[in-house]
Amino acid sequence: MSDNDGLTSVDAVALRRFLDGENAIVREHTRAIVARPEFAKGDSNPPTSQYRELVMEWARMLARSGGPSLLFPREFGGLERVGAAIAGFETLAHSDLSLLVKCGVQFGLFGGAVHHLGTRKHHERYLADIASLELPGCFAMSETGHGSNVQELETTATWEQDAGEFVIDTPSESACKDYIGNAACHGRMAAVFCQLVVGGESRGVHALLVPIRGEDGSPAEGVEIEDCGEKLGLNGVDNGRLRFSGVRVERDALLDRYGEVTPEGEYRSPIENMNRRFFTMLGTLIQGRVSVGGAAISATKSALAIAIRHGARRRQFGPPEGDEVPILDFRAHQRRLLPPLATTYALHFAQEEVVAQLDRIFGGIGDEGDDAERDRRALETRAAGLKAVATWHATETIQTCREACGGAGYMSVNRLGDLKADTDVFTTFEGDNTILLQLVSKSLLTGYRDHFGELGPLATAGFVAGQVWETVVERSAGREILQRLTDDLVPARERDEDLLDRDYHLSLFRWREDHILAGAARRLRRGMDDDSDQFAVFNDCQDHVLAAARAHVQREILESFCRAVERADGDLRDVLAVLCDLYALAEVERDRAWFQEHGRISSTRAKMVTRRVNELCAAVRPQAEELVDAFGIPDQVLAAPIGLPGGGASRSGMADIGDEMPNVAEILERVGEEALA
């Protein structure tokens, strides 16, 4: 059962500590860094050239703070604490998002490629300079003609045995490396993803380190650099377009963890199968996807903090002959903001688990055994689904927050416009969300096939038998009749309390996932039985498999939230229980047509769900400000006048910035390894 059906009081400081989790030290010191006056943007819309240089200077300050060293191995000057690094990255996302992306490109993507795809010689030569920003770099994967379909990239790296060099070429206009962060102004080297050609044979996509600028900033020989220009948002990031014409690089430029070329011109790889090698290579770069999902959640928290505080202070209308009331007291306004607040809490705890899983797997370069590979595949699936759902939630919620703040929300100074523009691309970079959900669905269908065997009728008989009654009920409306009779007979109070049973919530989410997945599997099997083209069959079923993926991710999110409730104690547990109920029932309400169509809830029960969501919104309302205070966003960082209650300091407080820039790495070393364990 849920632990509480009302919300009395919230200790925002205690809740913030709970949310900060095991990486609280990193989060606190990241807040202190970005709250410093040096990180104030000043003009909300500076000229692009000026903005880019400002962001680069901020990135250098962060490099000096030691934060980027958390990503890299100790033997090369780092601390190798991936989870702590992502916690810092998530906290940075409350600040300027161009700075966030600039750092993500430099330390996460460029540095991550060298770290995870390179070998010791690359680590010794480059990692320290990458972490210090002495070597600004790019991650050159996307091309004009290919973004999601990385296996079909056109850029080539051809081995010339006589010269002992690779030759990098852009064979067509569609092969230009496009939208590459750090390329237009600051990058001096790029990790370029190419089709590797050795001895006239293609070996698939590999990454090579290619200098693109000299020390004086001019393009390297054979490299053309074009500025992509201004974008919808993130204009502090210098995105550029790269073309290569006969650019020669040494043999050691190949990042050769998964494939090397010997001095004799022989290609060798520890993974013989080209497809498996490719997906293993991409899997090591997953921290970027996890980071983007976390950044989206943080940006959503910022928007909700602004909108909820504004709603608690802004007064409009009221009872006849009475005073105007805060707009957050209106049920319609609560409905706009409080279910998204509960969802954001749910996503926070789901992200926390994914980051912990990532830290276990990639905290160091582990072995390549079957168990490790299975763990990586599971993480890839979970990260893909969460990134998609979190970034879509950010896009929807930030827009809702903008509307909830009226004209004030449209003013640049209140930041909601920047949050909208800067996060919009999150739904498509580090993986287009729809493609990511397809990856999730394929993983689910593979697991289904492995468990039941090729989706055949005999092998799935046991599973299908468990659903026969459900199918009959749907078609006959028998369940509707039975539940309607039950609804009429059971006292209303008992039925309402049943809606706050967390096991009931979980059963609904799990049943929806199982039902949609089984239906998608049967639909695909029927198509295969007709000897249809497999691509055409899957294409025809995309609506079904995407629905299965969404249901799967939402079930995982709810389970993560439930585990967080169980971890909490006392009043915090009561607070989180109410939010968990609101998240679950708001999702049931959103998808109530599906639940009713499939006989899982009656129309009477659907109305009860809506009534309960209203009651939970009313229960959350008195403590809504404390719930966003618990996000711990310093006033200097939020920097939105309408988001500071009473025009003064918010209850999350002004960050203690001190006289000197804190060095995160030194602090962690000083307090001991147990601070991150």
XYZ file of C-alpha atoms in Angstrom:
677
model
C 0.000 0.000 0.000
C 1.063 3.603 -0.428
C 2.418 5.050 2.751
C 0.466 8.308 2.762
C -2.465 9.757 0.892
C -1.703 13.347 1.827
C 1.272 15.666 2.080
C 1.800 17.580 5.292
C 5.299 19.037 5.339
C 8.501 18.784 3.355
C 12.024 19.268 4.675
C 13.564 20.664 1.489
C 17.131 20.345 2.776
C 16.705 16.696 3.760
C 14.986 15.953 0.463
C 17.789 17.658 -1.456
C 20.338 15.463 0.309
C 18.310 12.399 -0.628
C 18.113 13.520 -4.258
C 21.834 14.333 -4.363
C 22.586 10.763 -3.357
C 26.059 9.276 -3.181
C 27.552 12.013 -5.361
C 26.384 14.874 -3.138
C 29.900 16.301 -2.794
C 30.304 16.631 -6.546
C 26.872 18.206 -6.923
C 27.477 20.719 -4.131
C 30.817 21.840 -5.478
C 29.530 22.049 -9.040
C 26.768 24.335 -7.743
C 29.366 26.469 -5.998
C 31.440 26.737 -9.171
C 28.674 27.758 -11.580
C 27.158 30.154 -9.017
C 30.312 32.278 -9.129
C 30.013 35.730 -10.748
C 32.503 34.707 -13.453
C 29.802 32.406 -14.850
C 27.156 35.111 -15.138
C 26.105 35.557 -18.753
C 25.292 39.244 -18.419
C 23.602 40.163 -21.684
C 20.914 37.521 -22.236
C 21.473 37.659 -25.997
C 25.152 38.445 -26.693
C 26.466 38.386 -30.279
C 27.226 34.824 -31.360
C 30.973 35.369 -31.746
C 31.195 36.905 -28.285
C 29.006 34.198 -26.781
C 31.194 31.421 -28.214
C 34.335 32.926 -26.702
C 32.606 33.400 -23.354
C 31.541 29.746 -23.333
C 35.081 28.652 -24.208
C 36.464 30.683 -21.315
C 33.903 29.120 -18.966
C 34.918 25.671 -20.202
C 38.559 26.459 -19.393
C 37.513 27.484 -15.871
C 35.693 24.187 -15.430
C 38.735 22.315 -16.689
C 40.805 24.071 -14.029
C 38.245 23.017 -11.404
C 39.246 19.382 -11.952
C 35.751 18.141 -12.750
C 36.612 16.636 -16.165
C 39.317 14.485 -14.570
C 36.553 12.388 -12.999
C 36.023 10.776 -16.406
C 39.556 9.548 -16.998
C 41.854 6.842 -15.537
C 43.960 7.571 -12.475
C 47.201 6.643 -14.182
C 46.646 9.513 -16.605
C 45.776 12.124 -13.991
C 42.080 11.345 -13.550
C 39.875 9.829 -10.859
C 37.905 7.447 -13.104
C 34.539 7.994 -11.412
C 32.062 8.064 -14.274
C 29.003 8.283 -12.031
C 30.404 11.293 -10.198
C 31.294 12.956 -13.495
C 27.740 12.545 -14.790
C 26.350 13.897 -11.503
C 28.467 16.999 -12.038
C 27.292 17.212 -15.645
C 23.646 16.989 -14.570
C 24.194 19.783 -12.050
C 25.932 21.900 -14.677
C 22.737 21.604 -16.765
C 21.022 24.089 -14.429
C 23.472 26.662 -15.764
C 24.128 27.755 -19.344
C 23.320 24.860 -21.670
C 25.810 25.964 -24.331
C 28.509 25.499 -21.708
C 27.068 22.089 -20.892
C 27.177 20.949 -24.521
C 30.630 22.452 -25.107
C 31.948 20.435 -22.165
C 30.033 17.357 -23.262
C 31.688 17.478 -26.672
C 35.186 18.093 -25.319
C 35.346 15.813 -22.305
C 32.543 13.313 -22.887
C 32.539 12.713 -26.645
C 36.053 13.599 -27.825
C 37.705 12.510 -24.579
C 35.406 9.499 -24.327
C 36.326 8.346 -27.834
C 40.042 8.503 -27.022
C 39.508 6.817 -23.657
C 37.172 4.009 -24.721
C 38.205 3.393 -28.330
C 41.920 4.076 -27.968
C 44.668 2.154 -26.220
C 47.447 3.057 -23.815
C 49.515 4.951 -26.373
C 46.575 7.264 -27.038
C 45.814 7.674 -23.346
C 49.394 8.632 -22.524
C 49.634 11.051 -25.387
C 46.274 12.831 -25.237
C 44.081 12.354 -22.158
C 45.770 14.868 -19.854
C 45.662 17.568 -22.528
C 42.012 16.791 -23.284
C 41.061 17.046 -19.586
C 42.899 20.370 -19.227
C 41.494 21.714 -22.529
C 45.011 22.200 -23.840
C 43.801 20.093 -26.779
C 40.297 21.212 -27.837
C 38.676 18.513 -29.924
C 35.639 17.354 -31.867
C 33.592 14.202 -32.237
C 33.084 13.898 -35.994
C 30.522 11.167 -36.541
C 27.401 12.661 -38.181
C 27.448 13.390 -41.892
C 25.162 15.450 -44.085
C 23.705 12.264 -45.535
C 23.893 9.976 -42.501
C 23.071 10.672 -38.869
C 21.359 7.729 -37.194
C 22.616 5.120 -39.690
C 26.249 5.250 -38.615
C 27.163 1.977 -40.335
C 26.640 3.644 -43.717
C 28.952 6.627 -43.166
C 30.789 7.578 -46.358
C 34.018 9.214 -45.150
C 36.937 6.875 -45.865
C 40.252 6.156 -44.179
C 42.376 4.175 -46.631
C 45.589 2.489 -45.516
C 48.561 3.129 -47.821
C 51.153 0.500 -47.083
C 54.018 2.187 -48.936
C 53.623 5.420 -46.995
C 52.600 3.755 -43.730
C 49.732 6.229 -43.407
C 45.970 6.515 -43.570
C 44.434 8.848 -46.120
C 41.182 10.518 -45.048
C 38.754 11.556 -47.788
C 35.275 13.036 -48.121
C 34.045 11.321 -51.301
C 30.805 13.298 -51.763
C 28.888 16.300 -50.473
C 26.685 13.999 -48.405
C 29.843 12.682 -46.697
C 30.724 16.050 -45.115
C 30.985 15.807 -41.351
C 28.099 18.038 -40.292
C 26.882 19.850 -37.155
C 30.178 19.019 -35.420
C 30.549 20.762 -32.058
C 33.824 22.678 -31.477
C 34.619 22.534 -35.212
C 33.785 26.074 -36.323
C 36.170 27.924 -33.985
C 38.093 26.059 -31.328
C 38.724 22.411 -32.195
C 42.279 21.423 -33.155
C 41.750 17.678 -33.520
C 38.768 15.493 -34.369
C 37.882 11.883 -33.678
C 36.698 11.150 -37.218
C 34.511 8.111 -37.833
C 35.311 6.574 -41.233
C 34.939 3.457 -43.308
C 38.326 1.806 -42.776
C 39.785 0.358 -45.979
C 42.810 -1.950 -45.670
C 44.216 -3.880 -48.608
C 41.257 -2.830 -50.729
C 38.773 -4.357 -48.269
C 36.330 -2.429 -46.084
C 36.666 -3.218 -42.388
C 33.680 -1.172 -41.248
C 33.484 2.058 -39.278
C 36.463 3.009 -37.114
C 37.609 6.260 -35.495
C 40.875 8.048 -36.234
C 42.391 11.139 -34.634
C 42.802 13.773 -37.341
C 44.346 17.226 -36.770
C 42.017 19.873 -38.226
C 43.841 23.080 -37.204
C 47.361 24.208 -36.629
C 48.620 26.043 -33.547
C 47.717 29.362 -35.191
C 44.098 28.281 -35.668
C 44.225 27.938 -39.447
C 42.787 24.771 -41.071
C 45.220 21.885 -41.489
C 46.306 20.911 -44.989
C 43.505 19.167 -46.857
C 40.861 20.162 -44.292
C 38.026 22.548 -45.129
C 36.101 24.025 -42.211
C 32.768 25.773 -42.588
C 30.729 27.465 -39.865
C 27.206 26.020 -39.611
C 25.984 29.431 -38.444
C 23.289 30.251 -35.946
C 20.872 27.620 -34.691
C 17.540 27.513 -32.892
C 19.487 27.369 -29.628
C 22.904 26.555 -28.128
C 24.534 29.386 -30.060
C 27.462 29.417 -27.656
C 28.553 26.128 -29.272
C 30.546 26.513 -32.494
C 29.103 23.833 -34.761
C 30.933 23.345 -38.038
C 31.166 21.278 -41.191
C 34.343 19.368 -42.134
C 35.620 18.113 -45.496
C 38.781 16.062 -45.969
C 40.785 15.865 -49.162
C 43.704 13.462 -49.032
C 44.506 14.209 -45.386
C 47.340 11.955 -44.217
C 47.681 10.702 -40.654
C 50.079 8.273 -39.004
C 49.248 4.659 -38.236
C 48.865 5.425 -34.536
C 46.046 7.857 -35.367
C 43.700 4.860 -35.525
C 41.888 4.356 -32.210
C 42.637 0.673 -32.135
C 41.014 -0.949 -29.120
C 38.741 -2.956 -31.425
C 40.775 -3.055 -34.608
C 44.401 -2.321 -35.532
C 46.569 -2.209 -38.642
C 50.037 -3.673 -38.147
C 53.173 -2.106 -39.686
C 52.957 -4.896 -42.263
C 49.499 -3.684 -43.304
C 47.518 -6.518 -41.723
C 44.168 -5.745 -40.114
C 43.532 -7.430 -36.767
C 40.586 -7.305 -34.389
C 39.672 -9.158 -31.189
C 36.097 -9.255 -32.547
C 35.932 -11.079 -35.852
C 32.318 -10.309 -36.755
C 32.070 -6.834 -38.294
C 28.551 -6.124 -37.031
C 29.351 -7.223 -33.505
C 32.540 -5.160 -33.559
C 30.616 -2.084 -34.695
C 27.935 -2.337 -32.016
C 30.502 -3.097 -29.325
C 32.401 0.027 -30.334
C 29.284 2.211 -30.195
C 28.258 0.673 -26.888
C 31.363 2.035 -25.184
C 30.231 5.585 -26.044
C 26.978 5.267 -24.116
C 27.875 7.813 -21.432
C 26.945 10.624 -23.830
C 23.408 9.285 -24.156
C 23.086 8.859 -20.400
C 24.393 12.390 -19.857
C 21.902 13.953 -22.268
C 19.000 12.249 -20.509
C 20.224 13.555 -17.157
C 20.741 17.051 -18.539
C 17.177 17.080 -19.873
C 15.856 16.164 -16.430
C 17.883 18.988 -14.853
C 16.640 21.533 -17.394
C 13.086 20.394 -16.648
C 13.715 20.933 -12.939
C 14.861 24.489 -13.684
C 11.714 25.228 -15.682
C 9.461 23.762 -12.993
C 11.231 25.743 -10.267
C 10.573 28.953 -12.205
C 6.950 28.176 -13.062
C 5.896 26.787 -9.675
C 7.429 29.658 -7.718
C 5.826 32.122 -10.112
C 2.480 30.351 -9.733
C 2.703 30.514 -5.950
C 3.250 34.294 -6.046
C 1.194 35.477 -9.023
C -2.387 36.334 -8.002
C -5.417 36.470 -10.292
C -9.170 36.350 -9.685
C -10.786 35.001 -6.535
C -14.128 34.561 -4.790
C -16.710 37.364 -4.955
C -15.746 40.184 -2.613
C -12.597 38.262 -1.710
C -8.900 38.723 -2.402
C -7.212 37.445 -5.519
C -5.609 34.047 -5.032
C -2.298 32.567 -6.213
C -2.788 30.968 -9.597
C -1.232 27.748 -8.296
C -4.332 27.388 -6.105
C -6.446 26.882 -9.211
C -6.975 23.224 -10.042
C -6.280 23.826 -13.735
C -2.871 25.322 -12.906
C -2.070 22.484 -10.529
C -2.992 20.044 -13.283
C -0.546 21.727 -15.651
C 2.457 21.689 -13.329
C 2.172 19.111 -10.556
C 1.859 15.847 -12.530
C 4.939 16.903 -14.572
C 6.684 17.621 -11.256
C 5.902 14.082 -10.082
C 7.112 12.674 -13.409
C 10.351 14.643 -13.071
C 10.943 13.089 -9.664
C 10.262 9.670 -11.189
C 12.747 10.330 -13.985
C 15.341 11.526 -11.470
C 15.313 8.182 -9.675
C 15.315 6.208 -12.922
C 18.318 8.239 -14.097
C 20.060 7.658 -10.773
C 19.832 3.896 -11.307
C 21.080 4.092 -14.895
C 24.077 6.181 -13.818
C 24.902 3.675 -11.068
C 24.676 0.858 -13.613
C 26.941 2.785 -15.993
C 29.453 3.422 -13.228
C 29.618 -0.287 -12.382
C 30.228 -1.275 -15.992
C 32.417 1.563 -17.266
C 34.099 2.853 -14.116
C 37.138 1.148 -15.608
C 37.731 -0.796 -18.797
C 36.443 -4.224 -17.817
C 36.754 -7.637 -19.330
C 35.084 -8.743 -22.539
C 33.304 -11.827 -21.204
C 29.752 -12.886 -22.021
C 28.378 -11.543 -18.729
C 29.991 -8.154 -19.305
C 28.551 -8.003 -22.802
C 25.064 -8.873 -21.548
C 25.323 -6.176 -18.902
C 26.363 -3.630 -21.523
C 23.493 -4.598 -23.816
C 21.003 -4.245 -20.956
C 22.443 -0.835 -20.092
C 22.302 0.305 -23.715
C 18.621 -0.617 -23.905
C 17.760 1.068 -20.635
C 19.744 4.216 -21.432
C 18.183 4.509 -24.890
C 14.648 4.303 -23.547
C 15.201 6.670 -20.643
C 16.938 9.255 -22.824
C 13.976 9.260 -25.218
C 11.313 9.580 -22.533
C 13.271 12.147 -20.478
C 13.998 14.460 -23.404
C 10.433 14.302 -24.722
C 9.239 15.087 -21.192
C 11.600 18.064 -21.085
C 10.299 19.454 -24.374
C 6.666 19.104 -23.301
C 7.123 20.328 -19.730
C 9.267 23.360 -20.527
C 6.625 24.486 -23.026
C 3.940 23.983 -20.376
C 5.985 26.031 -17.899
C 6.380 28.823 -20.449
C 2.619 28.965 -20.977
C 1.970 28.766 -17.234
C 4.006 31.949 -16.754
C 2.126 33.970 -19.364
C 3.885 37.013 -20.777
C 6.553 36.892 -18.076
C 7.534 33.455 -19.300
C 8.134 34.886 -22.752
C 10.757 37.359 -21.533
C 14.375 36.352 -22.145
C 15.394 37.393 -18.661
C 13.223 34.638 -17.180
C 15.126 31.923 -19.079
C 12.223 29.755 -20.216
C 12.778 30.793 -23.831
C 16.427 29.752 -23.643
C 15.510 26.488 -21.938
C 13.031 25.743 -24.729
C 15.443 26.584 -27.523
C 18.507 24.948 -26.003
C 16.872 21.644 -25.053
C 14.880 21.177 -28.256
C 17.770 19.373 -29.951
C 18.060 16.940 -27.038
C 15.308 14.859 -28.654
C 17.495 14.163 -31.683
C 21.141 14.308 -30.684
C 22.840 11.350 -29.039
C 20.196 9.372 -30.889
C 16.880 10.350 -32.457
C 14.246 9.427 -29.883
C 12.093 7.399 -32.243
C 15.146 5.418 -33.375
C 16.100 4.860 -29.739
C 12.683 3.435 -28.931
C 13.045 1.111 -31.905
C 16.311 -0.106 -30.361
C 14.440 -0.757 -27.126
C 11.678 -2.645 -28.931
C 14.157 -4.795 -30.851
C 15.854 -5.712 -27.591
C 12.494 -6.623 -26.050
C 11.515 -8.740 -29.050
C 14.896 -10.471 -29.005
C 14.393 -11.315 -25.340
C 10.874 -12.511 -26.074
C 12.159 -14.730 -28.892
C 14.986 -16.105 -26.756
C 12.530 -16.978 -24.001
C 9.752 -18.434 -26.135
C 11.681 -19.422 -29.254
C 11.318 -17.718 -32.636
C 7.845 -16.393 -31.776
C 6.339 -19.727 -32.863
C 2.820 -20.752 -31.787
C 3.810 -23.854 -29.809
C 6.664 -22.217 -27.954
C 4.518 -19.265 -26.921
C 1.536 -21.394 -25.956
C 2.138 -21.043 -22.228
C 2.447 -17.294 -22.417
C -0.520 -16.892 -24.727
C -2.665 -19.153 -22.549
C -2.212 -16.680 -19.738
C -3.699 -13.986 -21.939
C -6.574 -15.928 -23.472
C -9.039 -14.838 -20.808
C -7.935 -11.226 -21.210
C -8.509 -11.419 -24.964
C -11.943 -12.961 -24.531
C -12.868 -10.301 -22.012
C -11.782 -7.517 -24.369
C -13.831 -8.882 -27.241
C -16.925 -9.651 -25.209
C -16.792 -6.666 -22.861
C -17.221 -9.230 -20.080
C -14.654 -7.567 -17.865
C -16.419 -4.245 -18.322
C -19.662 -5.821 -17.100
C -17.998 -7.565 -14.157
C -16.076 -4.498 -13.054
C -19.133 -2.309 -13.439
C -21.052 -4.659 -11.136
C -18.149 -4.645 -8.685
C -17.912 -0.861 -8.815
C -21.601 -0.646 -7.941
C -21.296 -3.054 -5.011
C -17.988 -2.073 -3.360
C -18.138 0.987 -1.087
C -16.650 4.087 -2.685
C -14.128 4.610 0.120
C -12.625 1.136 -0.345
C -12.378 1.601 -4.104
C -10.620 4.941 -3.712
C -8.056 3.480 -1.341
C -7.418 0.656 -3.775
C -6.263 3.236 -6.301
C -3.375 4.116 -3.980
C -2.100 0.549 -3.821
C 1.386 0.624 -5.330
C 1.198 -3.051 -6.244
C -1.926 -2.216 -8.219
C -0.055 0.524 -10.085
C 2.797 -1.843 -10.887
C 0.436 -4.554 -12.057
C -1.231 -2.142 -14.487
C 2.092 -0.993 -15.914
C 3.461 -4.531 -16.187
C 0.283 -5.899 -17.732
C 0.226 -3.122 -20.323
C 3.841 -3.817 -21.295
C 3.365 -7.593 -21.520
C 0.151 -7.277 -23.480
C 1.515 -4.815 -26.053
C 4.756 -6.771 -26.467
C 2.945 -10.069 -26.986
C 0.633 -8.428 -29.500
C 3.565 -6.970 -31.415
C 5.282 -10.372 -31.443
C 2.171 -12.102 -32.767
C 1.731 -9.426 -35.420
C 5.331 -9.785 -36.565
C 5.004 -13.571 -36.596
C 1.924 -13.407 -38.802
C 3.829 -11.231 -41.248
C 6.730 -13.684 -41.331
C 4.344 -16.589 -41.913
C 3.110 -14.849 -45.053
C 6.681 -14.936 -46.439
C 6.694 -11.143 -46.532
C 9.886 -9.115 -46.666
C 11.202 -8.801 -43.094
C 12.005 -5.104 -43.453
C 8.496 -4.405 -44.758
C 6.910 -6.411 -41.945
C 8.826 -4.559 -39.235
C 8.136 -1.229 -40.928
C 4.417 -1.993 -40.978
C 4.453 -2.830 -37.260
C 6.423 0.191 -36.063
C 3.457 1.752 -34.295
C 3.050 -1.432 -32.270
C 6.699 -1.975 -31.385
C 7.154 1.686 -30.405
C 4.149 1.405 -28.091
C 5.747 -1.674 -26.519
C 8.983 0.235 -25.963
C 7.214 3.180 -24.342
C 5.258 0.881 -22.033
C 8.485 -0.899 -21.074
C 10.315 2.328 -20.232
C 7.404 3.707 -18.221
C 7.224 0.479 -16.224
C 10.945 0.697 -15.459
C 10.562 4.325 -14.375
C 7.746 3.443 -11.976
C 9.754 0.567 -10.515
C 12.707 2.908 -9.941
C 10.445 5.386 -8.157
C 8.981 2.610 -5.989
C 12.475 1.504 -4.970
C 13.336 5.097 -4.044
C 10.230 5.299 -1.837
C 11.318 2.119 -0.055
C 14.818 3.527 0.550
C 13.514 6.703 2.158
C 12.619 7.009 5.831
C 9.977 8.831 7.819
C 8.571 12.035 6.389
C 10.639 11.768 3.213
C 9.057 8.425 2.495
C 5.600 9.944 2.904
C 6.463 12.796 0.541
C 7.843 10.516 -2.142
C 4.929 8.092 -1.772
C 2.439 10.825 -2.664
C 4.513 11.901 -5.661
C 4.855 8.275 -6.764
C 1.082 7.833 -6.589
C 0.584 11.011 -8.599
C 3.062 9.896 -11.253
C 1.472 6.462 -11.606
C -2.149 7.586 -11.693
C -1.451 10.531 -13.997
C 0.105 8.065 -16.452
C -2.882 5.725 -16.145
C -5.156 8.700 -16.759
C -3.132 9.772 -19.793
C -3.484 6.281 -21.283
C -6.918 5.490 -19.898
C -8.395 4.933 -23.361
C -5.985 2.019 -23.863
C -6.743 0.539 -20.437
C -10.474 0.824 -21.091
C -10.240 -0.582 -24.627
C -8.441 -3.616 -23.250
C -10.845 -4.175 -20.377
C -8.365 -3.337 -17.637
C -10.395 -0.527 -16.081
C -14.029 0.426 -16.433
C -15.358 3.872 -17.233
C -16.306 4.193 -13.567
C -12.783 3.323 -12.478
C -11.370 5.772 -15.047
C -13.420 8.573 -13.479
C -12.132 7.537 -10.068
C -8.565 7.800 -11.360
C -9.211 11.370 -12.501
C -10.719 12.252 -9.135
C -7.720 10.777 -7.348
C -5.278 12.732 -9.536
C -7.140 15.911 -8.587
C -6.923 15.015 -4.903
C -3.208 14.257 -5.152
C -2.580 17.580 -6.894
C -4.390 19.317 -4.032
C -2.278 17.363 -1.532
C 0.973 18.347 -3.237
C 0.074 22.015 -3.743
C 0.904 23.337 -0.213
C 4.448 21.960 -0.464
C 5.070 22.503 -4.172
C 7.640 25.231 -3.572
C 9.590 23.066 -1.141
C 9.573 20.252 -3.691
C 11.351 22.460 -6.230
C 13.573 23.988 -3.539
C 14.837 20.437 -3.001
C 16.353 20.502 -6.493
C 19.036 22.715 -4.932
C 19.363 25.190 -7.806
C 21.218 28.277 -6.510
C 19.535 31.604 -7.167
C 22.623 32.839 -9.007
C 22.298 29.898 -11.391
C 18.527 29.872 -11.890
C 18.797 33.626 -12.517
C 15.123 34.117 -13.403
C 13.451 37.022 -11.549
C 10.032 35.346 -11.565
C 11.633 32.215 -10.108
C 12.868 33.974 -6.969
C 9.988 34.162 -4.443
C 9.318 37.676 -3.239
C 12.029 38.998 -5.507
C 14.667 37.865 -3.028
C 16.642 34.760 -2.218
C 14.833 31.485 -2.708
C 14.648 28.854 -0.010
C 17.170 26.728 -1.855
C 19.452 29.626 -1.024
C 22.405 31.427 -2.425
C 25.302 29.068 -3.025
C 28.346 29.492 -0.798
C 30.849 30.390 -3.485
C 33.885 31.263 -1.372
C 36.825 33.374 -2.473
C 38.552 30.857 -4.717
C 37.391 28.470 -7.408
C 36.976 25.059 -5.719
C 38.826 22.139 -7.257
C 36.469 19.169 -7.228
C 39.176 16.569 -7.765
C 41.304 17.888 -4.887
C 38.308 18.001 -2.560
C 37.382 14.420 -3.337
C 40.930 13.265 -2.821
C 41.033 15.104 0.496
C 37.813 13.677 1.921
C 38.769 10.183 0.849
C 37.604 7.606 -1.617
C 34.608 6.701 0.536
C 32.957 9.965 -0.544
C 32.295 8.424 -3.943
C 32.030 4.751 -3.027
